[in-house]
PDB file of C-alpha atoms in Angstrom:
ATOM      1  CA  MET A   1      28.336 114.586  30.641  1.00  0.00           C
ATOM      2  CA  GLN A   2      27.888 118.306  29.980  1.00  0.00           C
ATOM      3  CA  LEU A   3      26.339 118.930  26.557  1.00  0.00           C
ATOM      4  CA  GLU A   4      26.627 122.217  24.692  1.00  0.00           C
ATOM      5  CA  GLY A   5      24.295 122.968  21.800  1.00  0.00           C
ATOM      6  CA  SER A   6      23.229 125.716  19.454  1.00  0.00           C
ATOM      7  CA  CYS A   7      21.125 126.560  16.443  1.00  0.00           C
ATOM      8  CA  HIS A   8      22.669 127.041  13.008  1.00  0.00           C
ATOM      9  CA  CYS A   9      22.521 130.861  13.043  1.00  0.00           C
ATOM     10  CA  GLY A  10      23.946 131.102  16.584  1.00  0.00           C
ATOM     11  CA  ALA A  11      21.002 133.051  18.054  1.00  0.00           C
ATOM     12  CA  VAL A  12      20.338 130.263  20.571  1.00  0.00           C
ATOM     13  CA  ARG A  13      22.907 128.468  22.690  1.00  0.00           C
ATOM     14  CA  PHE A  14      22.199 125.986  25.445  1.00  0.00           C
ATOM     15  CA  SER A  15      23.815 123.540  27.821  1.00  0.00           C
ATOM     16  CA  LEU A  16      22.619 120.743  30.057  1.00  0.00           C
ATOM     17  CA  ASP A  17      23.800 117.694  31.941  1.00  0.00           C
ATOM     18  CA  SER A  18      23.182 114.290  30.379  1.00  0.00           C
ATOM     19  CA  ALA A  19      23.563 110.840  31.888  1.00  0.00           C
ATOM     20  CA  GLN A  20      22.343 109.421  28.527  1.00  0.00           C
ATOM     21  CA  PRO A  21      24.580 111.074  25.912  1.00  0.00           C
ATOM     22  CA  TYR A  22      24.893 108.207  23.398  1.00  0.00           C
ATOM     23  CA  PRO A  23      23.025 109.037  20.159  1.00  0.00           C
ATOM     24  CA  TYR A  24      21.761 105.484  19.619  1.00  0.00           C
ATOM     25  CA  GLN A  25      18.016 105.791  19.158  1.00  0.00           C
ATOM     26  CA  ARG A  26      16.777 106.546  15.622  1.00  0.00           C
ATOM     27  CA  CYS A  27      13.107 107.510  15.454  1.00  0.00           C
ATOM     28  CA  TYR A  28      11.371 107.147  12.066  1.00  0.00           C
ATOM     29  CA  CYS A  29       7.946 108.549  13.068  1.00  0.00           C
ATOM     30  CA  SER A  30       6.495 111.220  10.787  1.00  0.00           C
ATOM     31  CA  ILE A  31       6.897 113.936  13.430  1.00  0.00           C
ATOM     32  CA  CYS A  32      10.615 113.298  13.978  1.00  0.00           C
ATOM     33  CA  ARG A  33      11.217 112.718  10.262  1.00  0.00           C
ATOM     34  CA  LYS A  34       9.495 115.937   9.223  1.00  0.00           C
ATOM     35  CA  THR A  35      10.807 118.188  12.014  1.00  0.00           C
ATOM     36  CA  GLN A  36      14.348 116.795  12.380  1.00  0.00           C
ATOM     37  CA  GLY A  37      15.104 113.873  10.110  1.00  0.00           C
ATOM     38  CA  GLY A  38      16.945 114.786   6.942  1.00  0.00           C
ATOM     39  CA  GLY A  39      17.982 111.124   6.702  1.00  0.00           C
ATOM     40  CA  GLY A  40      14.461 109.919   7.455  1.00  0.00           C
ATOM     41  CA  TYR A  41      14.894 109.743  11.233  1.00  0.00           C
ATOM     42  CA  ALA A  42      15.825 111.899  14.227  1.00  0.00           C
ATOM     43  CA  ILE A  43      18.027 111.190  17.221  1.00  0.00           C
ATOM     44  CA  ASN A  44      17.026 112.457  20.653  1.00  0.00           C
ATOM     45  CA  LEU A  45      19.248 112.371  23.725  1.00  0.00           C
ATOM     46  CA  GLY A  46      18.327 112.463  27.396  1.00  0.00           C
ATOM     47  CA  GLY A  47      19.119 115.324  29.724  1.00  0.00           C
ATOM     48  CA  ASP A  48      18.364 116.743  33.150  1.00  0.00           C
ATOM     49  CA  ALA A  49      15.754 119.517  32.781  1.00  0.00           C
ATOM     50  CA  ARG A  50      16.936 121.248  35.975  1.00  0.00           C
ATOM     51  CA  SER A  51      20.381 121.800  34.422  1.00  0.00           C
ATOM     52  CA  LEU A  52      19.187 123.451  31.187  1.00  0.00           C
ATOM     53  CA  GLN A  53      20.804 126.852  30.635  1.00  0.00           C
ATOM     54  CA  VAL A  54      19.712 128.905  27.591  1.00  0.00           C
ATOM     55  CA  SER A  55      20.913 132.107  25.994  1.00  0.00           C
ATOM     56  CA  GLY A  56      18.863 133.603  23.193  1.00  0.00           C
ATOM     57  CA  ARG A  57      15.546 132.380  24.608  1.00  0.00           C
ATOM     58  CA  GLU A  58      13.751 135.207  22.778  1.00  0.00           C
ATOM     59  CA  SER A  59      14.657 133.490  19.479  1.00  0.00           C
ATOM     60  CA  ILE A  60      12.922 130.237  20.418  1.00  0.00           C
ATOM     61  CA  SER A  61       9.525 129.082  19.196  1.00  0.00           C
ATOM     62  CA  VAL A  62       7.655 125.963  20.255  1.00  0.00           C
ATOM     63  CA  TYR A  63       5.772 123.472  18.091  1.00  0.00           C
ATOM     64  CA  HIS A  64       3.142 121.044  19.399  1.00  0.00           C
ATOM     65  CA  ALA A  65       2.720 118.205  16.897  1.00  0.00           C
ATOM     66  CA  ARG A  66      -0.733 117.296  15.673  1.00  0.00           C
ATOM     67  CA  ILE A  67      -1.325 113.550  15.867  1.00  0.00           C
ATOM     68  CA  GLU A  68      -4.066 111.859  13.869  1.00  0.00           C
ATOM     69  CA  GLN A  69      -5.914 109.278  15.950  1.00  0.00           C
ATOM     70  CA  PRO A  70      -7.293 105.968  14.567  1.00  0.00           C
ATOM     71  CA  ASP A  71     -10.801 107.487  14.463  1.00  0.00           C
ATOM     72  CA  GLY A  72      -9.551 110.391  12.311  1.00  0.00           C
ATOM     73  CA  SER A  73      -9.647 112.997  15.072  1.00  0.00           C
ATOM     74  CA  ILE A  74      -6.592 115.147  15.741  1.00  0.00           C
ATOM     75  CA  GLN A  75      -4.839 115.298  19.115  1.00  0.00           C
ATOM     76  CA  THR A  76      -2.313 118.004  19.962  1.00  0.00           C
ATOM     77  CA  SER A  77       0.829 116.564  21.563  1.00  0.00           C
ATOM     78  CA  SER A  78       1.845 117.808  24.994  1.00  0.00           C
ATOM     79  CA  GLY A  79       5.450 117.581  23.784  1.00  0.00           C
ATOM     80  CA  GLU A  80       7.053 120.959  23.139  1.00  0.00           C
ATOM     81  CA  ARG A  81       9.518 120.892  20.253  1.00  0.00           C
ATOM     82  CA  HIS A  82      11.746 123.938  20.721  1.00  0.00           C
ATOM     83  CA  PHE A  83      13.355 125.448  17.634  1.00  0.00           C
ATOM     84  CA  CYS A  84      15.082 128.662  16.532  1.00  0.00           C
ATOM     85  CA  ARG A  85      12.577 130.970  14.860  1.00  0.00           C
ATOM     86  CA  GLY A  86      15.417 132.527  12.848  1.00  0.00           C
ATOM     87  CA  CYS A  87      17.001 129.513  11.157  1.00  0.00           C
ATOM     88  CA  GLY A  88      14.525 126.737  12.009  1.00  0.00           C
ATOM     89  CA  SER A  89      17.055 124.502  13.792  1.00  0.00           C
ATOM     90  CA  GLY A  90      15.442 122.020  16.151  1.00  0.00           C
ATOM     91  CA  LEU A  91      16.903 122.284  19.640  1.00  0.00           C
ATOM     92  CA  TRP A  92      15.127 120.016  22.146  1.00  0.00           C
ATOM     93  CA  LEU A  93      11.884 118.327  23.128  1.00  0.00           C
ATOM     94  CA  TYR A  94      10.285 118.919  26.506  1.00  0.00           C
ATOM     95  CA  ASP A  95       7.114 117.198  27.689  1.00  0.00           C
ATOM     96  CA  PRO A  96       5.430 118.269  30.935  1.00  0.00           C
ATOM     97  CA  GLN A  97       4.413 114.618  31.474  1.00  0.00           C
ATOM     98  CA  TRP A  98       8.097 114.027  32.347  1.00  0.00           C
ATOM     99  CA  PRO A  99       9.153 117.393  33.842  1.00  0.00           C
ATOM    100  CA  GLU A 100      12.563 116.144  34.969  1.00  0.00           C
ATOM    101  CA  LEU A 101      13.672 115.409  31.366  1.00  0.00           C
ATOM    102  CA  ILE A 102      14.819 117.379  28.341  1.00  0.00           C
ATOM    103  CA  HIS A 103      15.482 115.572  25.063  1.00  0.00           C
ATOM    104  CA  PRO A 104      17.984 117.605  23.053  1.00  0.00           C
ATOM    105  CA  PHE A 105      18.187 116.745  19.374  1.00  0.00           C
ATOM    106  CA  ALA A 106      21.605 115.246  18.667  1.00  0.00           C
ATOM    107  CA  SER A 107      21.757 117.386  15.513  1.00  0.00           C
ATOM    108  CA  ALA A 108      21.887 120.554  17.705  1.00  0.00           C
ATOM    109  CA  ILE A 109      24.679 119.336  19.989  1.00  0.00           C
ATOM    110  CA  ASP A 110      28.142 120.868  19.490  1.00  0.00           C
ATOM    111  CA  THR A 111      29.884 118.668  22.068  1.00  0.00           C
ATOM    112  CA  ASP A 112      31.574 115.560  20.693  1.00  0.00           C
ATOM    113  CA  LEU A 113      29.173 112.734  21.426  1.00  0.00           C
ATOM    114  CA  PRO A 114      30.277 109.176  22.187  1.00  0.00           C
ATOM    115  CA  VAL A 115      29.782 106.612  19.424  1.00  0.00           C
ATOM    116  CA  PRO A 116      27.081 104.083  20.389  1.00  0.00           C
ATOM    117  CA  PRO A 117      27.960 100.372  20.273  1.00  0.00           C
ATOM    118  CA  GLU A 118      24.531  99.598  18.800  1.00  0.00           C
ATOM    119  CA  HIS A 119      21.421 101.426  17.585  1.00  0.00           C
ATOM    120  CA  THR A 120      17.722 101.119  18.286  1.00  0.00           C
ATOM    121  CA  HIS A 121      15.525 101.801  15.257  1.00  0.00           C
ATOM    122  CA  LEU A 122      12.018 102.699  16.421  1.00  0.00           C
ATOM    123  CA  MET A 123       8.712 103.634  14.890  1.00  0.00           C
ATOM    124  CA  LEU A 124       9.628 101.703  11.755  1.00  0.00           C
ATOM    125  CA  GLY A 125       5.899 101.247  11.141  1.00  0.00           C
ATOM    126  CA  SER A 126       5.852 104.984  10.254  1.00  0.00           C
ATOM    127  CA  LYS A 127       9.036 104.998   8.166  1.00  0.00           C
ATOM    128  CA  ALA A 128       8.874 106.733   4.781  1.00  0.00           C
ATOM    129  CA  GLY A 129       9.167 104.327   1.858  1.00  0.00           C
ATOM    130  CA  TRP A 130      12.307 106.001   0.513  1.00  0.00           C
ATOM    131  CA  VAL A 131      14.244 105.485   3.760  1.00  0.00           C
ATOM    132  CA  GLU A 132      16.759 102.633   3.809  1.00  0.00           C
ATOM    133  CA  VAL A 133      17.394 101.475   7.357  1.00  0.00           C
ATOM    134  CA  GLN A 134      21.117 100.900   7.910  1.00  0.00           C
ATOM    135  CA  LEU A 135      21.346  97.990  10.346  1.00  0.00           C
ATOM    136  CA  ALA A 136      24.401  96.632  12.134  1.00  0.00           C
ATOM    137  CA  PRO A 137      24.297  93.086  13.580  1.00  0.00           C
ATOM    138  CA  ALA A 138      23.587  94.212  17.187  1.00  0.00           C
ATOM    139  CA  ASP A 139      20.893  96.760  16.237  1.00  0.00           C
ATOM    140  CA  GLN A 140      17.344  96.389  17.447  1.00  0.00           C
ATOM    141  CA  GLN A 141      14.203  97.190  15.400  1.00  0.00           C
ATOM    142  CA  PHE A 142      10.700  98.143  16.545  1.00  0.00           C
ATOM    143  CA  ASP A 143       7.556  99.022  14.592  1.00  0.00           C
ATOM    144  CA  GLY A 144       6.513 101.171  17.577  1.00  0.00           C
ATOM    145  CA  TYR A 145       8.226 102.233  20.762  1.00  0.00           C
ATOM    146  CA  PRO A 146      10.582  99.828  22.561  1.00  0.00           C
ATOM    147  CA  GLN A 147      10.010  98.961  26.220  1.00  0.00           C
ATOM    148  CA  GLU A 148      13.622  99.916  27.036  1.00  0.00           C
ATOM    149  CA  SER A 149      14.083 103.584  28.006  1.00  0.00           C
ATOM    150  CA  LEU A 150      17.093 105.788  27.259  1.00  0.00           C
ATOM    151  CA  ALA A 151      18.335 105.274  30.816  1.00  0.00           C
ATOM    152  CA  GLU A 152      17.774 101.488  30.684  1.00  0.00           C
ATOM    153  CA  TRP A 153      19.685 101.190  27.371  1.00  0.00           C
ATOM    154  CA  HIS A 154      22.644 103.103  28.816  1.00  0.00           C
ATOM    155  CA  GLY A 155      22.505 100.982  31.986  1.00  0.00           C
ATOM    156  CA  ARG A 156      22.289  97.631  30.105  1.00  0.00           C
ATOM    157  CA  LEU A 157      25.433  98.478  28.186  1.00  0.00           C
ATOM    158  CA  GLY A 158      27.244  99.892  31.243  1.00  0.00           C
ATOM    159  CA  LEU A 159      27.257 103.396  29.762  1.00  0.00           C
ATOM    160  CA  ALA A 160      25.160 105.272  32.312  1.00  0.00           C
ATOM    161  CA  GLY A 161      26.966 108.428  33.334  1.00  0.00           C
ATOM    162  CA  ASP A 162      29.807 107.574  30.919  1.00  0.00           C
ATOM    163  CA  LYS A 163      31.897 110.595  30.023  1.00  0.00           C
ATOM    164  CA  LYS A 164      32.945 109.060  26.673  1.00  0.00           C
TER     165      LYS A 164
END
């Protein structure tokens, strides 16, 4: 599925191909919550990094999250959270550990996305106390990261490559 996205002020527009376009995975970690999650979580999609086309690249800044380790030291994430420096809209996450992938934030996508048949709620161990998790009967919950990847979730439900 071809995804089109943009920032709020329109300075940045982008497109990419996605075989995992269902916005099913809700991440409650502090990084996602604070950089993207107005409702206490963020939703990332999967996309093909080779297909990413961007206009307005000069308006993009990158943030590398700082992650506190159990011993109190701080590690800088290799993940690059791209956002518009004009309006602050989050656009996508890229991590050189997985160079073939781009994870656009569902909130930046302008294309109508398909409605997922179930949701995966992850990083609930980091959820803010004020967040009420809205669960449907088929939803899955994880204190950390699930074993199932974006591609595996789409495949299990027969949605891989689905156009909607």
